[in-house]
């Protein structure tokens, strides 16, 4: 019998570099929300891709945030560091032609790591002169030795097969670690809450995005075959509540109808969605409040 391979692949990179988009493209399902705003990924999410002989388990890490002092930022950084340490392979994402202080901070976290690291140069579709890519890649490879380099565009699907080929070679021989039909380890309510959060983030302009979280409070079958879902949007301040609700409730209404459509498409079922906005004061600074909302907390403080 031929041997199977399986393992954990940590996807690291600064906020907005394209981690969630890449995982969703490789897994072929929306396991992680993507928005143009940084810091949308808060949880350690597994996206699972099972092929005939290889199971790839992607760990979508929160972007590593420089200089963050709140409990929220410490938690995000610790989660990212743990994911890297426990992985069989690390994908280090850097956006084409763009090296920032945050990328330097991510690189710092990879220093001394024995796990094989592959450099993934993202968003190559944004680079007009492709000749500029080679010197950029050469410069990055000098900053850290890597096992392989793959330039990709996750939105266009370019070069993803080359990346998969590298992963098939890199992962260790192992039995599969999850059932073959699983695409994520997260439950349905988590994914539903993420879709609502995504619609809300898209609707808010520059305002407050990351002091918000969404919790599914009720989910019941209705007589007409639809599902009744009630979700709470938690904010940290009274003033934030006004922003989320909008003038005469306009924003909440718009977010509600967009989220309902997206959820119906995802679940393949009719839905009656009710959204509430409530205040939990200072929750981004309060570790107990974070834990009560289901966030992973660092092992040691
Ligand atoms: N043009 C282009 N845009 C991309 C590509 N990949 C991702 N993006 C866009 O970049 C933005 C950020 O992508 P995400 O996948 O959410 O980034 P992330 O690294 O997971 O971000 P955090 O959750 O903040 O850590 C989104 O608007 C994506 O559509 C790509 O290959 N090409």
mmCIF file of C-alpha atoms and ligand atoms in Angstrom:
data_model
loop_
_atom_site.group_PDB
_atom_site.id
_atom_site.type_symbol
_atom_site.label_atom_id
_atom_site.label_comp_id
_atom_site.label_asym_id
_atom_site.label_seq_id
_atom_site.Cartn_x
_atom_site.Cartn_y
_atom_site.Cartn_z
ATOM 1 C CA UNK A 1 0.000 0.000 0.000
ATOM 2 C CA UNK A 2 1.375 3.392 -0.892
ATOM 3 C CA UNK A 3 2.200 5.688 2.014
ATOM 4 C CA UNK A 4 0.130 8.813 2.633
ATOM 5 C CA UNK A 5 1.460 12.190 3.738
ATOM 6 C CA UNK A 6 -0.170 14.697 6.070
ATOM 7 C CA UNK A 7 0.771 17.699 8.142
ATOM 8 C CA UNK A 8 0.148 21.207 9.422
ATOM 9 C CA UNK A 9 1.119 24.175 7.293
ATOM 10 C CA UNK A 10 1.296 27.537 9.082
ATOM 11 C CA UNK A 11 0.537 30.485 6.853
ATOM 12 C CA UNK A 12 2.289 33.599 8.169
ATOM 13 C CA UNK A 13 2.581 37.159 6.971
ATOM 14 C CA UNK A 14 1.673 40.695 7.848
ATOM 15 C CA UNK A 15 -1.979 41.759 7.940
ATOM 16 C CA UNK A 16 -3.575 42.004 4.494
ATOM 17 C CA UNK A 17 -0.794 40.117 2.680
ATOM 18 C CA UNK A 18 -3.337 37.586 1.362
ATOM 19 C CA UNK A 19 -3.281 34.637 3.784
ATOM 20 C CA UNK A 20 -7.001 33.971 3.975
ATOM 21 C CA UNK A 21 -7.493 34.352 0.232
ATOM 22 C CA UNK A 22 -4.738 31.802 -0.421
ATOM 23 C CA UNK A 23 -6.150 29.252 2.015
ATOM 24 C CA UNK A 24 -9.656 29.616 0.644
ATOM 25 C CA UNK A 25 -8.301 29.096 -2.884
ATOM 26 C CA UNK A 26 -6.313 25.999 -1.888
ATOM 27 C CA UNK A 27 -9.088 24.461 0.167
ATOM 28 C CA UNK A 28 -11.780 25.345 -2.370
ATOM 29 C CA UNK A 29 -14.195 26.680 0.249
ATOM 30 C CA UNK A 30 -14.654 29.826 2.261
ATOM 31 C CA UNK A 31 -13.082 28.851 5.549
ATOM 32 C CA UNK A 32 -11.782 32.276 6.420
ATOM 33 C CA UNK A 33 -13.234 35.696 5.709
ATOM 34 C CA UNK A 34 -11.356 38.120 3.503
ATOM 35 C CA UNK A 35 -11.776 41.868 3.389
ATOM 36 C CA UNK A 36 -9.567 44.711 2.164
ATOM 37 C CA UNK A 37 -9.071 45.794 5.802
ATOM 38 C CA UNK A 38 -6.116 44.505 7.807
ATOM 39 C CA UNK A 39 -6.620 42.423 10.954
ATOM 40 C CA UNK A 40 -9.720 40.558 9.854
ATOM 41 C CA UNK A 41 -8.357 37.150 10.853
ATOM 42 C CA UNK A 42 -8.604 36.612 14.584
ATOM 43 C CA UNK A 43 -8.856 32.899 15.031
ATOM 44 C CA UNK A 44 -6.590 29.984 14.426
ATOM 45 C CA UNK A 45 -8.538 28.434 11.591
ATOM 46 C CA UNK A 46 -7.785 25.179 9.910
ATOM 47 C CA UNK A 47 -8.499 24.795 6.250
ATOM 48 C CA UNK A 48 -8.093 21.195 5.137
ATOM 49 C CA UNK A 49 -7.280 19.993 1.644
ATOM 50 C CA UNK A 50 -7.409 16.241 1.139
ATOM 51 C CA UNK A 51 -6.037 14.724 -2.057
ATOM 52 C CA UNK A 52 -5.700 11.042 -2.878
ATOM 53 C CA UNK A 53 -2.459 10.581 -0.965
ATOM 54 C CA UNK A 54 -1.868 13.898 0.816
ATOM 55 C CA UNK A 55 -3.746 15.823 3.486
ATOM 56 C CA UNK A 56 -2.725 19.460 3.932
ATOM 57 C CA UNK A 57 -3.964 21.180 7.071
ATOM 58 C CA UNK A 58 -3.561 24.934 6.801
ATOM 59 C CA UNK A 59 -3.361 27.049 9.906
ATOM 60 C CA UNK A 60 -4.470 30.564 9.109
ATOM 61 C CA UNK A 61 -2.645 32.755 11.591
ATOM 62 C CA UNK A 62 -3.702 36.222 12.618
ATOM 63 C CA UNK A 63 -1.427 38.891 11.163
ATOM 64 C CA UNK A 64 1.381 39.664 13.547
ATOM 65 C CA UNK A 65 0.792 43.133 14.928
ATOM 66 C CA UNK A 66 3.687 45.389 15.731
ATOM 67 C CA UNK A 67 3.696 47.247 19.037
ATOM 68 C CA UNK A 68 0.218 46.147 20.106
ATOM 69 C CA UNK A 69 -0.280 46.369 23.844
ATOM 70 C CA UNK A 70 -3.893 45.355 24.374
ATOM 71 C CA UNK A 71 -4.840 41.829 25.474
ATOM 72 C CA UNK A 72 -6.290 41.387 22.005
ATOM 73 C CA UNK A 73 -2.968 42.140 20.295
ATOM 74 C CA UNK A 74 -0.975 39.944 22.696
ATOM 75 C CA UNK A 75 -3.401 37.112 22.081
ATOM 76 C CA UNK A 76 -3.159 37.529 18.309
ATOM 77 C CA UNK A 77 0.648 37.479 18.392
ATOM 78 C CA UNK A 78 0.850 34.483 20.698
ATOM 79 C CA UNK A 79 -1.577 32.491 18.550
ATOM 80 C CA UNK A 80 0.525 33.243 15.464
ATOM 81 C CA UNK A 81 3.745 32.177 17.207
ATOM 82 C CA UNK A 82 2.252 28.894 18.476
ATOM 83 C CA UNK A 83 0.961 28.015 15.015
ATOM 84 C CA UNK A 84 4.447 28.390 13.579
ATOM 85 C CA UNK A 85 6.170 26.333 16.255
ATOM 86 C CA UNK A 86 3.792 23.387 15.916
ATOM 87 C CA UNK A 87 3.749 23.242 12.113
ATOM 88 C CA UNK A 88 5.412 20.787 9.712
ATOM 89 C CA UNK A 89 5.948 23.516 7.155
ATOM 90 C CA UNK A 90 5.619 27.289 7.141
ATOM 91 C CA UNK A 91 4.439 29.400 4.232
ATOM 92 C CA UNK A 92 5.940 32.857 4.615
ATOM 93 C CA UNK A 93 3.878 35.348 2.619
ATOM 94 C CA UNK A 94 5.250 38.643 1.354
ATOM 95 C CA UNK A 95 3.414 40.876 -1.089
ATOM 96 C CA UNK A 96 5.142 41.429 -4.462
ATOM 97 C CA UNK A 97 7.373 44.484 -4.410
ATOM 98 C CA UNK A 98 6.282 45.578 -0.957
ATOM 99 C CA UNK A 99 8.523 45.118 2.089
ATOM 100 C CA UNK A 100 7.334 46.857 5.273
ATOM 101 C CA UNK A 101 8.316 47.057 8.956
ATOM 102 C CA UNK A 102 5.582 44.551 9.677
ATOM 103 C CA UNK A 103 7.195 42.080 7.261
ATOM 104 C CA UNK A 104 10.488 42.572 9.113
ATOM 105 C CA UNK A 105 8.688 41.734 12.358
ATOM 106 C CA UNK A 106 7.255 38.545 10.862
ATOM 107 C CA UNK A 107 10.721 37.577 9.644
ATOM 108 C CA UNK A 108 12.053 38.123 13.156
ATOM 109 C CA UNK A 109 9.553 35.549 14.432
ATOM 110 C CA UNK A 110 10.876 33.006 11.954
ATOM 111 C CA UNK A 111 14.461 33.407 13.077
ATOM 112 C CA UNK A 112 16.014 30.200 14.448
ATOM 113 C CA UNK A 113 13.044 28.117 13.350
ATOM 114 C CA UNK A 114 13.956 24.606 12.150
ATOM 115 C CA UNK A 115 10.667 23.965 10.313
ATOM 116 C CA UNK A 116 10.963 24.140 6.494
ATOM 117 C CA UNK A 117 9.903 27.572 5.259
ATOM 118 C CA UNK A 118 8.576 28.286 1.766
ATOM 119 C CA UNK A 119 8.529 31.891 0.535
ATOM 120 C CA UNK A 120 5.258 32.792 -1.173
ATOM 121 C CA UNK A 121 5.294 36.066 -3.074
ATOM 122 C CA UNK A 122 1.647 37.140 -3.233
ATOM 123 C CA UNK A 123 -0.510 39.324 -5.507
ATOM 124 C CA UNK A 124 1.806 39.086 -8.524
ATOM 125 C CA UNK A 125 -1.118 40.204 -10.691
ATOM 126 C CA UNK A 126 -0.615 43.711 -9.234
ATOM 127 C CA UNK A 127 2.935 43.940 -10.605
ATOM 128 C CA UNK A 128 3.004 45.450 -14.081
ATOM 129 C CA UNK A 129 6.684 44.899 -14.901
ATOM 130 C CA UNK A 130 7.260 41.213 -14.138
ATOM 131 C CA UNK A 131 11.026 41.739 -14.497
ATOM 132 C CA UNK A 132 10.920 43.591 -11.185
ATOM 133 C CA UNK A 133 9.907 40.405 -9.418
ATOM 134 C CA UNK A 134 13.239 38.607 -9.802
ATOM 135 C CA UNK A 135 15.384 41.154 -7.924
ATOM 136 C CA UNK A 136 12.694 41.398 -5.230
ATOM 137 C CA UNK A 137 12.688 37.618 -4.752
ATOM 138 C CA UNK A 138 16.490 37.518 -4.742
ATOM 139 C CA UNK A 139 16.557 40.176 -2.036
ATOM 140 C CA UNK A 140 14.036 38.276 0.105
ATOM 141 C CA UNK A 141 15.912 34.982 -0.248
ATOM 142 C CA UNK A 142 18.974 36.753 1.123
ATOM 143 C CA UNK A 143 17.096 37.783 4.227
ATOM 144 C CA UNK A 144 16.353 34.176 5.103
ATOM 145 C CA UNK A 145 17.183 30.784 3.593
ATOM 146 C CA UNK A 146 14.024 29.076 2.335
ATOM 147 C CA UNK A 147 13.173 25.599 1.019
ATOM 148 C CA UNK A 148 11.265 26.911 -1.977
ATOM 149 C CA UNK A 149 9.937 30.114 -3.543
ATOM 150 C CA UNK A 150 6.601 30.347 -5.359
ATOM 151 C CA UNK A 151 5.166 33.620 -6.727
ATOM 152 C CA UNK A 152 1.364 33.415 -6.852
ATOM 153 C CA UNK A 153 -1.854 35.248 -7.440
ATOM 154 C CA UNK A 154 -4.522 33.706 -5.221
ATOM 155 C CA UNK A 155 -7.348 35.744 -6.717
ATOM 156 C CA UNK A 156 -6.439 34.620 -10.265
ATOM 157 C CA UNK A 157 -5.407 31.130 -9.188
ATOM 158 C CA UNK A 158 -1.980 31.498 -10.839
ATOM 159 C CA UNK A 159 0.800 29.126 -9.880
ATOM 160 C CA UNK A 160 -1.150 27.464 -7.092
ATOM 161 C CA UNK A 161 -0.370 24.048 -8.612
ATOM 162 C CA UNK A 162 3.390 24.692 -8.246
ATOM 163 C CA UNK A 163 2.812 25.554 -4.600
ATOM 164 C CA UNK A 164 0.798 22.379 -4.043
ATOM 165 C CA UNK A 165 3.571 20.349 -5.660
ATOM 166 C CA UNK A 166 6.095 21.790 -3.192
ATOM 167 C CA UNK A 167 3.807 20.982 -0.271
ATOM 168 C CA UNK A 168 3.296 17.396 -1.452
ATOM 169 C CA UNK A 169 7.071 16.953 -1.388
ATOM 170 C CA UNK A 170 7.582 18.704 1.948
ATOM 171 C CA UNK A 171 4.946 17.146 4.223
ATOM 172 C CA UNK A 172 5.993 14.094 6.248
ATOM 173 C CA UNK A 173 4.718 10.565 5.734
ATOM 174 C CA UNK A 174 1.716 10.197 8.029
ATOM 175 C CA UNK A 175 -1.793 8.787 8.118
ATOM 176 C CA UNK A 176 -4.529 11.357 7.458
ATOM 177 C CA UNK A 177 -5.287 13.416 10.545
ATOM 178 C CA UNK A 178 -8.863 14.449 9.741
ATOM 179 C CA UNK A 179 -11.773 12.776 7.975
ATOM 180 C CA UNK A 180 -11.444 13.217 4.229
ATOM 181 C CA UNK A 181 -14.634 15.284 3.806
ATOM 182 C CA UNK A 182 -13.716 17.963 6.366
ATOM 183 C CA UNK A 183 -12.638 21.378 5.064
ATOM 184 C CA UNK A 184 -12.328 23.110 8.414
ATOM 185 C CA UNK A 185 -12.317 22.309 12.122
ATOM 186 C CA UNK A 186 -14.661 25.145 12.859
ATOM 187 C CA UNK A 187 -18.364 24.577 13.449
ATOM 188 C CA UNK A 188 -21.191 26.058 11.418
ATOM 189 C CA UNK A 189 -21.999 28.810 13.921
ATOM 190 C CA UNK A 190 -18.443 30.048 13.845
ATOM 191 C CA UNK A 191 -18.527 30.253 10.066
ATOM 192 C CA UNK A 192 -21.932 31.952 10.111
ATOM 193 C CA UNK A 193 -20.652 34.556 12.593
ATOM 194 C CA UNK A 194 -17.603 35.151 10.376
ATOM 195 C CA UNK A 195 -19.791 35.834 7.339
ATOM 196 C CA UNK A 196 -21.807 38.411 9.302
ATOM 197 C CA UNK A 197 -18.576 40.006 10.542
ATOM 198 C CA UNK A 198 -17.286 40.144 6.971
ATOM 199 C CA UNK A 199 -20.392 42.002 5.739
ATOM 200 C CA UNK A 200 -20.152 44.414 8.644
ATOM 201 C CA UNK A 201 -16.460 45.137 7.967
ATOM 202 C CA UNK A 202 -17.193 45.769 4.321
ATOM 203 C CA UNK A 203 -19.841 48.288 5.302
ATOM 204 C CA UNK A 204 -17.810 50.199 7.906
ATOM 205 C CA UNK A 205 -15.387 52.641 6.325
ATOM 206 C CA UNK A 206 -12.416 53.611 8.485
ATOM 207 C CA UNK A 207 -14.290 53.080 11.720
ATOM 208 C CA UNK A 208 -13.512 50.709 14.579
ATOM 209 C CA UNK A 209 -13.422 47.388 12.725
ATOM 210 C CA UNK A 210 -11.469 45.221 15.066
ATOM 211 C CA UNK A 211 -13.218 45.976 18.333
ATOM 212 C CA UNK A 212 -16.186 44.015 17.015
ATOM 213 C CA UNK A 213 -17.155 40.421 17.350
ATOM 214 C CA UNK A 214 -20.224 38.421 16.371
ATOM 215 C CA UNK A 215 -21.915 35.642 18.276
ATOM 216 C CA UNK A 216 -24.779 33.405 17.111
ATOM 217 C CA UNK A 217 -27.288 33.508 19.935
ATOM 218 C CA UNK A 218 -30.149 31.423 18.586
ATOM 219 C CA UNK A 219 -30.650 29.088 15.625
ATOM 220 C CA UNK A 220 -34.020 27.374 15.372
ATOM 221 C CA UNK A 221 -36.055 25.696 12.624
ATOM 222 C CA UNK A 222 -39.191 27.601 11.533
ATOM 223 C CA UNK A 223 -42.531 26.127 10.490
ATOM 224 C CA UNK A 224 -42.027 27.211 6.867
ATOM 225 C CA UNK A 225 -38.767 25.213 6.561
ATOM 226 C CA UNK A 226 -36.451 28.208 6.994
ATOM 227 C CA UNK A 227 -34.104 28.751 9.893
ATOM 228 C CA UNK A 228 -34.455 31.550 12.390
ATOM 229 C CA UNK A 229 -31.025 32.858 13.332
ATOM 230 C CA UNK A 230 -30.361 35.579 15.857
ATOM 231 C CA UNK A 231 -26.882 37.061 16.111
ATOM 232 C CA UNK A 232 -25.335 39.621 18.437
ATOM 233 C CA UNK A 233 -22.720 42.101 17.274
ATOM 234 C CA UNK A 234 -20.624 42.963 20.332
ATOM 235 C CA UNK A 235 -18.929 46.341 20.430
ATOM 236 C CA UNK A 236 -16.700 47.900 23.079
ATOM 237 C CA UNK A 237 -18.379 51.326 23.474
ATOM 238 C CA UNK A 238 -21.762 53.026 23.319
ATOM 239 C CA UNK A 239 -20.490 55.312 20.557
ATOM 240 C CA UNK A 240 -19.593 52.236 18.464
ATOM 241 C CA UNK A 241 -23.105 50.937 18.807
ATOM 242 C CA UNK A 242 -24.426 54.032 17.037
ATOM 243 C CA UNK A 243 -21.995 53.501 14.166
ATOM 244 C CA UNK A 244 -22.932 49.846 13.730
ATOM 245 C CA UNK A 245 -26.663 50.559 13.820
ATOM 246 C CA UNK A 246 -26.395 53.595 11.516
ATOM 247 C CA UNK A 247 -28.948 56.361 10.909
ATOM 248 C CA UNK A 248 -32.392 55.030 11.784
ATOM 249 C CA UNK A 249 -30.956 51.511 11.766
ATOM 250 C CA UNK A 250 -29.892 51.770 8.109
ATOM 251 C CA UNK A 251 -26.499 50.093 8.413
ATOM 252 C CA UNK A 252 -27.694 47.193 10.487
ATOM 253 C CA UNK A 253 -30.510 46.641 8.014
ATOM 254 C CA UNK A 254 -28.173 46.680 5.012
ATOM 255 C CA UNK A 255 -25.623 44.398 6.703
ATOM 256 C CA UNK A 256 -28.451 42.091 7.749
ATOM 257 C CA UNK A 257 -29.789 41.652 4.244
ATOM 258 C CA UNK A 258 -26.324 41.139 2.706
ATOM 259 C CA UNK A 259 -25.402 38.634 5.408
ATOM 260 C CA UNK A 260 -28.708 36.818 4.976
ATOM 261 C CA UNK A 261 -28.111 36.396 1.243
ATOM 262 C CA UNK A 262 -24.541 35.168 1.811
ATOM 263 C CA UNK A 263 -25.641 32.776 4.556
ATOM 264 C CA UNK A 264 -28.459 31.373 2.439
ATOM 265 C CA UNK A 265 -25.987 30.707 -0.367
ATOM 266 C CA UNK A 266 -23.538 29.084 2.049
ATOM 267 C CA UNK A 267 -26.103 26.948 3.863
ATOM 268 C CA UNK A 268 -28.353 26.219 0.887
ATOM 269 C CA UNK A 269 -31.381 27.025 3.024
ATOM 270 C CA UNK A 270 -33.824 29.911 3.591
ATOM 271 C CA UNK A 271 -33.047 32.068 6.561
ATOM 272 C CA UNK A 272 -34.666 34.641 8.773
ATOM 273 C CA UNK A 273 -31.817 36.650 10.266
ATOM 274 C CA UNK A 274 -32.104 38.982 13.216
ATOM 275 C CA UNK A 275 -29.111 41.158 14.166
ATOM 276 C CA UNK A 276 -28.636 42.869 17.522
ATOM 277 C CA UNK A 277 -25.878 45.199 18.590
ATOM 278 C CA UNK A 278 -24.835 45.164 22.247
ATOM 279 C CA UNK A 279 -22.054 46.777 24.242
ATOM 280 C CA UNK A 280 -19.516 44.809 26.238
ATOM 281 C CA UNK A 281 -17.308 47.568 27.606
ATOM 282 C CA UNK A 282 -13.584 47.332 26.977
ATOM 283 C CA UNK A 283 -13.680 43.745 25.750
ATOM 284 C CA UNK A 284 -10.604 44.072 23.546
ATOM 285 C CA UNK A 285 -8.616 44.855 26.707
ATOM 286 C CA UNK A 286 -10.116 42.201 28.907
ATOM 287 C CA UNK A 287 -8.792 38.694 28.607
ATOM 288 C CA UNK A 288 -11.674 37.106 30.446
ATOM 289 C CA UNK A 289 -14.166 38.807 28.179
ATOM 290 C CA UNK A 290 -12.202 37.542 25.146
ATOM 291 C CA UNK A 291 -12.189 34.006 26.510
ATOM 292 C CA UNK A 292 -15.931 34.165 27.113
ATOM 293 C CA UNK A 293 -16.382 34.974 23.436
ATOM 294 C CA UNK A 294 -14.369 31.956 22.361
ATOM 295 C CA UNK A 295 -10.978 33.483 21.550
ATOM 296 C CA UNK A 296 -7.901 31.353 22.090
ATOM 297 C CA UNK A 297 -5.799 32.862 24.843
ATOM 298 C CA UNK A 298 -2.037 32.465 25.220
ATOM 299 C CA UNK A 299 -1.000 29.568 27.475
ATOM 300 C CA UNK A 300 1.097 31.715 29.774
ATOM 301 C CA UNK A 301 0.957 35.394 30.634
HETATM 302 N N1 LIG B 1 -4.918 41.653 -6.555
HETATM 303 C C1 LIG B 1 -4.880 40.676 -5.626
HETATM 304 N N2 LIG B 1 -5.451 40.888 -4.422
HETATM 305 C C2 LIG B 1 -5.380 39.901 -3.507
HETATM 306 C C3 LIG B 1 -4.730 38.661 -3.777
HETATM 307 N N3 LIG B 1 -4.811 37.903 -2.660
HETATM 308 C C4 LIG B 1 -5.503 38.632 -1.747
HETATM 309 N N4 LIG B 1 -5.853 39.829 -2.251
HETATM 310 C C5 LIG B 1 -6.625 40.899 -1.583
HETATM 311 O O1 LIG B 1 -5.917 41.387 -0.453
HETATM 312 C C6 LIG B 1 -6.827 41.716 0.611
HETATM 313 C C7 LIG B 1 -6.417 41.001 1.891
HETATM 314 O O2 LIG B 1 -6.510 39.599 1.706
HETATM 315 P P1 LIG B 1 -6.679 38.584 2.933
HETATM 316 O O3 LIG B 1 -6.600 37.225 2.350
HETATM 317 O O4 LIG B 1 -7.871 38.943 3.765
HETATM 318 O O5 LIG B 1 -5.377 38.925 3.775
HETATM 319 P P2 LIG B 1 -4.872 38.327 5.170
HETATM 320 O O6 LIG B 1 -3.410 38.244 5.064
HETATM 321 O O7 LIG B 1 -5.631 37.082 5.492
HETATM 322 O O8 LIG B 1 -5.271 39.514 6.159
HETATM 323 P P3 LIG B 1 -5.443 39.518 7.776
HETATM 324 O O9 LIG B 1 -6.722 38.789 8.027
HETATM 325 O O10 LIG B 1 -5.568 40.984 8.055
HETATM 326 O O11 LIG B 1 -4.247 38.914 8.393
HETATM 327 C C8 LIG B 1 -8.217 41.323 0.111
HETATM 328 O O12 LIG B 1 -8.844 42.492 -0.394
HETATM 329 C C9 LIG B 1 -7.930 40.342 -1.007
HETATM 330 O O13 LIG B 1 -8.932 40.304 -2.004
HETATM 331 C C10 LIG B 1 -4.144 38.472 -5.087
HETATM 332 O O14 LIG B 1 -3.573 37.422 -5.429
HETATM 333 N N5 LIG B 1 -4.247 39.517 -5.946
#
